[in-house]
Amino acid sequence: MTTLNTPTKPAQIRLARRSPAYWRVTIDNPPINVMGPEMVRQFQELIDALEADEDVRVVVFDSAVDDYFLNHSDFIAKLGDLTSMPAGPTGLPPWPDFLVRLTRSPVASIALIRGRATGNGSELTLACDMSFASREKTIISQWEVGVGMVAGGGPMARLPQLIGRNRALEVLLSSEDISGDQAEAYGYVNRVLPDADLDAFVEALATRIAGFDKWAIANTKRLVNTSLPPDVELGAGWDACIASLGRPAAQNGIKALMERGFHKPGDAENRLGYYLGQIER
């Protein structure tokens, strides 16, 4: 087991090397798996390690926190701690840089979704090569427009190619919570499975891929990736996201959600789509 963190910071991402070819990355930032600057740093450490390792063929992302895969950003953290971080090797800021590099890496990536994949969690799902979700416990959301923001991790670029323009706009502009069954029907995730079957299915698939030749995996991904949107489109989304955070509409929307219990365990997080529709504007 490896923790991806500096010596003075708690690990929010845990890396388990099941074998040289198969890595499991577990997101663990209780109580609700929000993503702040420290988690972004740890994602950067992870992608550096994935790119440097010659043996790894498949990586699976899961969560140790009940009811949350990966949640929205940490709005209590200082925004400057995030915006002051240097750009990654792609020239993009660290979060979109991680997402682009994960998609383009010569490693097969799988999201195992159990719980809420809200904002950042949806963006990680879209960056992975495959995604499999619990039928009973999955909620996916791009919630940002509902609070006066623009999403920062590239769903405007990725979703239309994945599920079509009209459905992408439904997801983004409604800011509604999407069940696992609906996500499967739209093509947002590969498939949903009964929660009791999810772990065994992903484990078998990851183990199978880990046994294949890395050159063949890498070159197949490289050729499929010609269909990806340009990286610059993800950068434009990030710029719009940061600009949106300074607008009074977003500040007021986030404050209104906080007053209803947002950002801590409870109904406002569990039914975020509902509460977004209750904000006075």
mmCIF file of C-alpha atoms in Angstrom:
data_model
loop_
_atom_site.group_PDB
_atom_site.id
_atom_site.type_symbol
_atom_site.label_atom_id
_atom_site.label_comp_id
_atom_site.label_asym_id
_atom_site.label_seq_id
_atom_site.Cartn_x
_atom_site.Cartn_y
_atom_site.Cartn_z
ATOM 1 C CA MET A 1 0.000 0.000 0.000
ATOM 2 C CA THR A 2 1.334 3.442 -0.952
ATOM 3 C CA THR A 3 0.086 6.833 0.157
ATOM 4 C CA LEU A 4 0.399 9.660 -2.323
ATOM 5 C CA ASN A 5 1.080 12.643 -0.126
ATOM 6 C CA THR A 6 3.693 14.894 1.395
ATOM 7 C CA PRO A 7 4.986 13.871 4.841
ATOM 8 C CA THR A 8 2.960 16.570 6.622
ATOM 9 C CA LYS A 9 -0.340 16.100 4.782
ATOM 10 C CA PRO A 10 -2.859 13.297 5.358
ATOM 11 C CA ALA A 11 -3.313 10.866 2.507
ATOM 12 C CA GLN A 12 -6.532 11.492 0.585
ATOM 13 C CA ILE A 13 -5.635 9.006 -2.149
ATOM 14 C CA ARG A 14 -4.326 5.528 -1.384
ATOM 15 C CA LEU A 15 -2.527 3.460 -3.991
ATOM 16 C CA ALA A 16 -2.513 -0.340 -3.745
ATOM 17 C CA ARG A 17 -0.424 -2.243 -6.251
ATOM 18 C CA ARG A 18 -2.423 -5.446 -6.584
ATOM 19 C CA SER A 19 0.302 -6.611 -8.944
ATOM 20 C CA PRO A 20 2.950 -4.826 -11.019
ATOM 21 C CA ALA A 21 0.368 -4.587 -13.829
ATOM 22 C CA TYR A 22 -2.755 -3.752 -11.788
ATOM 23 C CA TRP A 23 -3.082 -0.701 -9.529
ATOM 24 C CA ARG A 24 -6.066 0.229 -7.363
ATOM 25 C CA VAL A 25 -6.510 3.899 -6.350
ATOM 26 C CA THR A 26 -8.859 4.547 -3.438
ATOM 27 C CA ILE A 27 -10.201 8.044 -2.736
ATOM 28 C CA ASP A 28 -10.438 8.561 1.019
ATOM 29 C CA ASN A 29 -11.250 12.050 2.281
ATOM 30 C CA PRO A 30 -14.105 11.629 4.767
ATOM 31 C CA PRO A 31 -16.740 12.549 5.553
ATOM 32 C CA ILE A 32 -17.918 13.387 1.999
ATOM 33 C CA ASN A 33 -14.870 13.097 -0.311
ATOM 34 C CA VAL A 34 -14.632 16.742 -1.368
ATOM 35 C CA MET A 35 -11.654 17.644 -3.556
ATOM 36 C CA GLY A 36 -9.386 20.464 -2.407
ATOM 37 C CA PRO A 37 -5.889 21.572 -3.392
ATOM 38 C CA GLU A 38 -4.172 18.784 -1.448
ATOM 39 C CA MET A 39 -6.138 16.092 -3.257
ATOM 40 C CA VAL A 40 -5.293 17.732 -6.582
ATOM 41 C CA ARG A 41 -1.592 17.556 -5.627
ATOM 42 C CA GLN A 42 -1.977 13.873 -4.837
ATOM 43 C CA PHE A 43 -3.699 13.232 -8.175
ATOM 44 C CA GLN A 44 -0.681 14.883 -9.808
ATOM 45 C CA GLU A 45 1.651 12.552 -7.917
ATOM 46 C CA LEU A 46 -0.448 9.615 -9.059
ATOM 47 C CA ILE A 47 -0.364 10.486 -12.754
ATOM 48 C CA ASP A 48 3.399 11.073 -12.549
ATOM 49 C CA ALA A 49 3.768 7.571 -11.086
ATOM 50 C CA LEU A 50 1.485 5.991 -13.701
ATOM 51 C CA GLU A 51 3.394 7.567 -16.570
ATOM 52 C CA ALA A 52 6.784 6.577 -15.149
ATOM 53 C CA ASP A 53 5.979 2.914 -14.490
ATOM 54 C CA GLU A 54 6.671 0.518 -17.359
ATOM 55 C CA ASP A 55 4.711 -2.411 -15.937
ATOM 56 C CA VAL A 56 1.308 -1.023 -14.978
ATOM 57 C CA ARG A 57 -1.411 -1.834 -17.507
ATOM 58 C CA VAL A 58 -4.653 -1.042 -15.676
ATOM 59 C CA VAL A 59 -5.738 1.279 -12.857
ATOM 60 C CA VAL A 60 -9.079 1.187 -11.035
ATOM 61 C CA PHE A 61 -10.463 4.164 -9.094
ATOM 62 C CA ASP A 62 -12.788 3.496 -6.161
ATOM 63 C CA SER A 63 -13.726 5.069 -2.827
ATOM 64 C CA ALA A 64 -13.370 4.199 0.848
ATOM 65 C CA VAL A 65 -16.061 6.703 1.906
ATOM 66 C CA ASP A 66 -19.611 5.399 2.129
ATOM 67 C CA ASP A 67 -22.064 7.101 -0.248
ATOM 68 C CA TYR A 68 -19.393 9.151 -2.076
ATOM 69 C CA PHE A 69 -17.176 8.192 -5.015
ATOM 70 C CA LEU A 70 -15.636 11.647 -5.550
ATOM 71 C CA ASN A 71 -17.573 14.773 -4.664
ATOM 72 C CA HIS A 72 -17.488 18.434 -5.656
ATOM 73 C CA SER A 73 -14.675 20.868 -4.875
ATOM 74 C CA ASP A 74 -13.824 22.019 -1.362
ATOM 75 C CA PHE A 75 -15.366 25.496 -1.102
ATOM 76 C CA ILE A 76 -13.945 26.040 2.364
ATOM 77 C CA ALA A 77 -10.351 25.725 1.144
ATOM 78 C CA LYS A 78 -8.547 28.819 -0.120
ATOM 79 C CA LEU A 79 -9.033 29.204 -3.855
ATOM 80 C CA GLY A 80 -5.573 30.762 -4.133
ATOM 81 C CA ASP A 81 -4.018 27.502 -2.912
ATOM 82 C CA LEU A 82 -5.442 25.895 -6.045
ATOM 83 C CA THR A 83 -4.952 28.652 -8.611
ATOM 84 C CA SER A 84 -1.347 29.240 -7.515
ATOM 85 C CA MET A 85 -0.332 25.664 -8.321
ATOM 86 C CA PRO A 86 1.921 25.438 -11.398
ATOM 87 C CA ALA A 87 0.604 24.090 -14.670
ATOM 88 C CA GLY A 88 1.239 20.459 -15.479
ATOM 89 C CA PRO A 89 3.215 19.054 -18.414
ATOM 90 C CA THR A 90 0.280 19.602 -20.789
ATOM 91 C CA GLY A 91 0.359 23.326 -20.009
ATOM 92 C CA LEU A 92 -3.065 23.034 -18.352
ATOM 93 C CA PRO A 93 -3.788 23.765 -14.674
ATOM 94 C CA PRO A 94 -3.289 20.739 -12.412
ATOM 95 C CA TRP A 95 -6.831 19.274 -12.363
ATOM 96 C CA PRO A 96 -7.536 19.365 -16.123
ATOM 97 C CA ASP A 97 -3.885 18.388 -16.663
ATOM 98 C CA PHE A 98 -4.447 15.239 -14.595
ATOM 99 C CA LEU A 99 -7.642 14.394 -16.477
ATOM 100 C CA VAL A 100 -6.054 14.839 -19.914
ATOM 101 C CA ARG A 101 -2.989 12.811 -18.977
ATOM 102 C CA LEU A 102 -5.111 10.008 -17.512
ATOM 103 C CA THR A 103 -7.162 9.730 -20.702
ATOM 104 C CA ARG A 104 -4.048 9.774 -22.893
ATOM 105 C CA SER A 105 -1.940 7.493 -20.683
ATOM 106 C CA PRO A 106 -0.921 4.060 -22.022
ATOM 107 C CA VAL A 107 -2.806 2.504 -19.107
ATOM 108 C CA ALA A 108 -6.427 1.318 -19.125
ATOM 109 C CA SER A 109 -8.392 3.272 -16.493
ATOM 110 C CA ILE A 110 -11.635 2.133 -14.863
ATOM 111 C CA ALA A 111 -13.977 4.048 -12.544
ATOM 112 C CA LEU A 112 -15.790 1.849 -10.021
ATOM 113 C CA ILE A 113 -18.607 4.138 -8.904
ATOM 114 C CA ARG A 114 -20.465 3.547 -5.667
ATOM 115 C CA GLY A 115 -22.115 6.654 -4.220
ATOM 116 C CA ARG A 116 -22.170 10.223 -5.484
ATOM 117 C CA ALA A 117 -19.942 11.280 -8.369
ATOM 118 C CA THR A 118 -20.684 14.992 -8.179
ATOM 119 C CA GLY A 119 -18.787 17.559 -10.256
ATOM 120 C CA ASN A 120 -15.204 16.363 -9.921
ATOM 121 C CA GLY A 121 -16.393 12.775 -9.591
ATOM 122 C CA SER A 122 -18.272 13.023 -12.877
ATOM 123 C CA GLU A 123 -15.197 14.589 -14.482
ATOM 124 C CA LEU A 124 -12.986 11.734 -13.271
ATOM 125 C CA THR A 125 -15.550 9.262 -14.621
ATOM 126 C CA LEU A 126 -15.459 10.968 -18.028
ATOM 127 C CA ALA A 127 -11.651 10.912 -18.079
ATOM 128 C CA CYS A 128 -11.494 7.173 -17.393
ATOM 129 C CA ASP A 129 -11.569 4.716 -20.271
ATOM 130 C CA MET A 130 -14.432 2.738 -18.730
ATOM 131 C CA SER A 131 -16.881 3.196 -15.872
ATOM 132 C CA PHE A 132 -19.069 0.742 -13.987
ATOM 133 C CA ALA A 133 -21.580 1.775 -11.372
ATOM 134 C CA SER A 134 -23.707 0.402 -8.555
ATOM 135 C CA ARG A 135 -27.357 0.302 -9.592
ATOM 136 C CA GLU A 136 -28.580 0.984 -6.072
ATOM 137 C CA LYS A 137 -25.988 3.486 -4.865
ATOM 138 C CA THR A 138 -24.815 5.637 -7.794
ATOM 139 C CA ILE A 139 -25.707 9.286 -8.374
ATOM 140 C CA ILE A 140 -23.858 11.313 -11.041
ATOM 141 C CA SER A 141 -24.138 15.079 -11.295
ATOM 142 C CA GLN A 142 -22.692 18.078 -13.083
ATOM 143 C CA TRP A 143 -24.313 20.495 -10.668
ATOM 144 C CA GLU A 144 -22.410 23.706 -11.380
ATOM 145 C CA VAL A 145 -24.876 25.665 -13.535
ATOM 146 C CA GLY A 146 -27.475 25.303 -10.783
ATOM 147 C CA VAL A 147 -25.324 27.396 -8.465
ATOM 148 C CA GLY A 148 -24.191 29.947 -11.072
ATOM 149 C CA MET A 149 -20.897 28.282 -11.992
ATOM 150 C CA VAL A 150 -19.282 26.652 -15.004
ATOM 151 C CA ALA A 151 -17.759 23.189 -14.569
ATOM 152 C CA GLY A 152 -13.955 23.164 -14.554
ATOM 153 C CA GLY A 153 -12.924 19.633 -15.524
ATOM 154 C CA GLY A 154 -14.039 19.480 -19.123
ATOM 155 C CA PRO A 155 -17.546 17.945 -19.210
ATOM 156 C CA MET A 156 -18.646 20.501 -21.829
ATOM 157 C CA ALA A 157 -15.958 19.068 -24.122
ATOM 158 C CA ARG A 158 -16.358 15.388 -23.261
ATOM 159 C CA LEU A 159 -20.072 14.827 -22.675
ATOM 160 C CA PRO A 160 -21.394 15.815 -26.135
ATOM 161 C CA GLN A 161 -19.107 13.278 -27.806
ATOM 162 C CA LEU A 162 -20.117 10.611 -25.305
ATOM 163 C CA ILE A 163 -23.887 11.028 -24.998
ATOM 164 C CA GLY A 164 -24.781 13.573 -27.703
ATOM 165 C CA ARG A 165 -25.224 17.344 -27.616
ATOM 166 C CA ASN A 166 -28.850 17.402 -26.487
ATOM 167 C CA ARG A 167 -28.382 14.993 -23.607
ATOM 168 C CA ALA A 168 -25.164 16.744 -22.596
ATOM 169 C CA LEU A 169 -27.068 20.005 -22.335
ATOM 170 C CA GLU A 170 -29.779 18.288 -20.311
ATOM 171 C CA VAL A 171 -27.178 17.015 -17.840
ATOM 172 C CA LEU A 172 -25.278 20.291 -17.618
ATOM 173 C CA LEU A 173 -28.131 22.813 -17.643
ATOM 174 C CA SER A 174 -30.574 20.899 -15.446
ATOM 175 C CA SER A 175 -27.901 20.250 -12.775
ATOM 176 C CA GLU A 176 -30.057 17.309 -11.738
ATOM 177 C CA ASP A 177 -28.949 14.174 -9.910
ATOM 178 C CA ILE A 178 -28.761 11.285 -12.388
ATOM 179 C CA SER A 179 -29.340 7.719 -11.275
ATOM 180 C CA GLY A 180 -27.124 4.876 -12.339
ATOM 181 C CA ASP A 181 -29.842 3.431 -14.573
ATOM 182 C CA GLN A 182 -30.327 6.752 -16.361
ATOM 183 C CA ALA A 183 -26.562 7.194 -16.736
ATOM 184 C CA GLU A 184 -26.342 3.761 -18.355
ATOM 185 C CA ALA A 185 -29.268 4.493 -20.677
ATOM 186 C CA TYR A 186 -27.590 7.710 -21.834
ATOM 187 C CA GLY A 187 -24.163 6.112 -22.262
ATOM 188 C CA TYR A 188 -22.688 8.242 -19.460
ATOM 189 C CA VAL A 189 -21.266 5.045 -17.894
ATOM 190 C CA ASN A 190 -20.515 1.701 -19.548
ATOM 191 C CA ARG A 191 -23.069 -0.163 -17.465
ATOM 192 C CA VAL A 192 -24.649 -0.430 -14.037
ATOM 193 C CA LEU A 193 -24.625 -3.634 -12.049
ATOM 194 C CA PRO A 194 -26.310 -4.796 -8.853
ATOM 195 C CA ASP A 195 -24.226 -3.444 -6.001
ATOM 196 C CA ALA A 196 -23.471 -6.949 -4.755
ATOM 197 C CA ASP A 197 -21.944 -7.851 -8.147
ATOM 198 C CA LEU A 198 -20.016 -4.659 -8.887
ATOM 199 C CA ASP A 199 -16.715 -5.382 -7.141
ATOM 200 C CA ALA A 200 -16.319 -8.883 -8.549
ATOM 201 C CA PHE A 201 -17.119 -7.699 -12.081
ATOM 202 C CA VAL A 202 -14.561 -4.868 -12.015
ATOM 203 C CA GLU A 203 -11.949 -7.073 -10.356
ATOM 204 C CA ALA A 204 -12.327 -9.725 -13.047
ATOM 205 C CA LEU A 205 -12.172 -7.173 -15.866
ATOM 206 C CA ALA A 206 -9.142 -5.364 -14.430
ATOM 207 C CA THR A 207 -7.307 -8.628 -13.806
ATOM 208 C CA ARG A 208 -8.053 -9.755 -17.367
ATOM 209 C CA ILE A 209 -6.728 -6.529 -18.926
ATOM 210 C CA ALA A 210 -3.675 -6.582 -16.630
ATOM 211 C CA GLY A 211 -2.696 -9.903 -18.208
ATOM 212 C CA PHE A 212 -2.556 -8.473 -21.735
ATOM 213 C CA ASP A 213 0.413 -6.936 -23.539
ATOM 214 C CA LYS A 214 1.047 -3.299 -22.602
ATOM 215 C CA TRP A 215 2.198 -2.286 -26.093
ATOM 216 C CA ALA A 216 -1.096 -3.518 -27.529
ATOM 217 C CA ILE A 217 -3.105 -1.714 -24.814
ATOM 218 C CA ALA A 218 -1.170 1.536 -25.295
ATOM 219 C CA ASN A 219 -1.413 1.586 -29.080
ATOM 220 C CA THR A 220 -5.092 0.656 -29.104
ATOM 221 C CA LYS A 221 -5.774 3.558 -26.734
ATOM 222 C CA ARG A 222 -3.643 5.895 -28.837
ATOM 223 C CA LEU A 223 -5.673 5.120 -31.950
ATOM 224 C CA VAL A 224 -9.051 5.337 -30.197
ATOM 225 C CA ASN A 225 -7.978 8.651 -28.646
ATOM 226 C CA THR A 226 -8.013 10.358 -32.050
ATOM 227 C CA SER A 227 -11.703 10.922 -31.277
ATOM 228 C CA LEU A 228 -10.972 13.007 -28.162
ATOM 229 C CA PRO A 229 -11.718 16.739 -28.006
ATOM 230 C CA PRO A 230 -8.658 19.024 -28.168
ATOM 231 C CA ASP A 231 -6.960 19.580 -24.820
ATOM 232 C CA VAL A 232 -7.456 23.327 -25.197
ATOM 233 C CA GLU A 233 -11.199 22.826 -24.767
ATOM 234 C CA LEU A 234 -10.638 21.520 -21.252
ATOM 235 C CA GLY A 235 -8.433 24.510 -20.504
ATOM 236 C CA ALA A 236 -11.149 26.885 -21.662
ATOM 237 C CA GLY A 237 -13.610 25.194 -19.319
ATOM 238 C CA TRP A 238 -11.224 25.602 -16.394
ATOM 239 C CA ASP A 239 -10.767 29.307 -17.125
ATOM 240 C CA ALA A 240 -14.537 29.774 -17.254
ATOM 241 C CA CYS A 241 -14.924 27.887 -13.975
ATOM 242 C CA ILE A 242 -12.431 30.064 -12.103
ATOM 243 C CA ALA A 243 -13.990 33.210 -13.548
ATOM 244 C CA SER A 244 -17.464 32.034 -12.537
ATOM 245 C CA LEU A 245 -16.412 31.591 -8.909
ATOM 246 C CA GLY A 246 -15.839 35.330 -8.597
ATOM 247 C CA ARG A 247 -19.330 36.248 -9.786
ATOM 248 C CA PRO A 248 -21.941 37.328 -7.220
ATOM 249 C CA ALA A 249 -24.391 34.748 -8.586
ATOM 250 C CA ALA A 250 -22.046 31.872 -7.708
ATOM 251 C CA GLN A 251 -21.050 33.347 -4.353
ATOM 252 C CA ASN A 252 -24.684 33.829 -3.394
ATOM 253 C CA GLY A 253 -25.650 30.391 -4.639
ATOM 254 C CA ILE A 254 -22.919 28.633 -2.678
ATOM 255 C CA LYS A 255 -23.812 30.644 0.434
ATOM 256 C CA ALA A 256 -27.474 29.685 0.091
ATOM 257 C CA LEU A 257 -26.543 26.016 -0.183
ATOM 258 C CA MET A 258 -24.246 26.273 2.836
ATOM 259 C CA GLU A 259 -27.139 27.635 4.858
ATOM 260 C CA ARG A 260 -29.094 24.503 3.933
ATOM 261 C CA GLY A 261 -26.337 22.138 5.069
ATOM 262 C CA PHE A 262 -24.203 21.852 1.932
ATOM 263 C CA HIS A 263 -20.585 20.726 2.371
ATOM 264 C CA LYS A 264 -21.281 18.363 5.268
ATOM 265 C CA PRO A 265 -23.064 15.024 5.650
ATOM 266 C CA GLY A 266 -26.809 15.357 5.396
ATOM 267 C CA ASP A 267 -29.780 15.907 3.151
ATOM 268 C CA ALA A 268 -28.351 18.855 1.198
ATOM 269 C CA GLU A 269 -25.480 16.701 -0.049
ATOM 270 C CA ASN A 270 -27.605 13.596 -0.485
ATOM 271 C CA ARG A 271 -30.228 15.435 -2.565
ATOM 272 C CA LEU A 272 -28.144 18.200 -4.072
ATOM 273 C CA GLY A 273 -30.167 18.335 -7.279
ATOM 274 C CA TYR A 274 -33.344 19.020 -5.291
ATOM 275 C CA TYR A 275 -31.769 21.768 -3.197
ATOM 276 C CA LEU A 276 -30.329 23.508 -6.244
ATOM 277 C CA GLY A 277 -33.894 23.975 -7.432
ATOM 278 C CA GLN A 278 -34.876 25.607 -4.131
ATOM 279 C CA ILE A 279 -32.322 28.442 -4.165
ATOM 280 C CA GLU A 280 -33.886 31.877 -4.478
ATOM 281 C CA ARG A 281 -32.364 33.871 -7.313
#
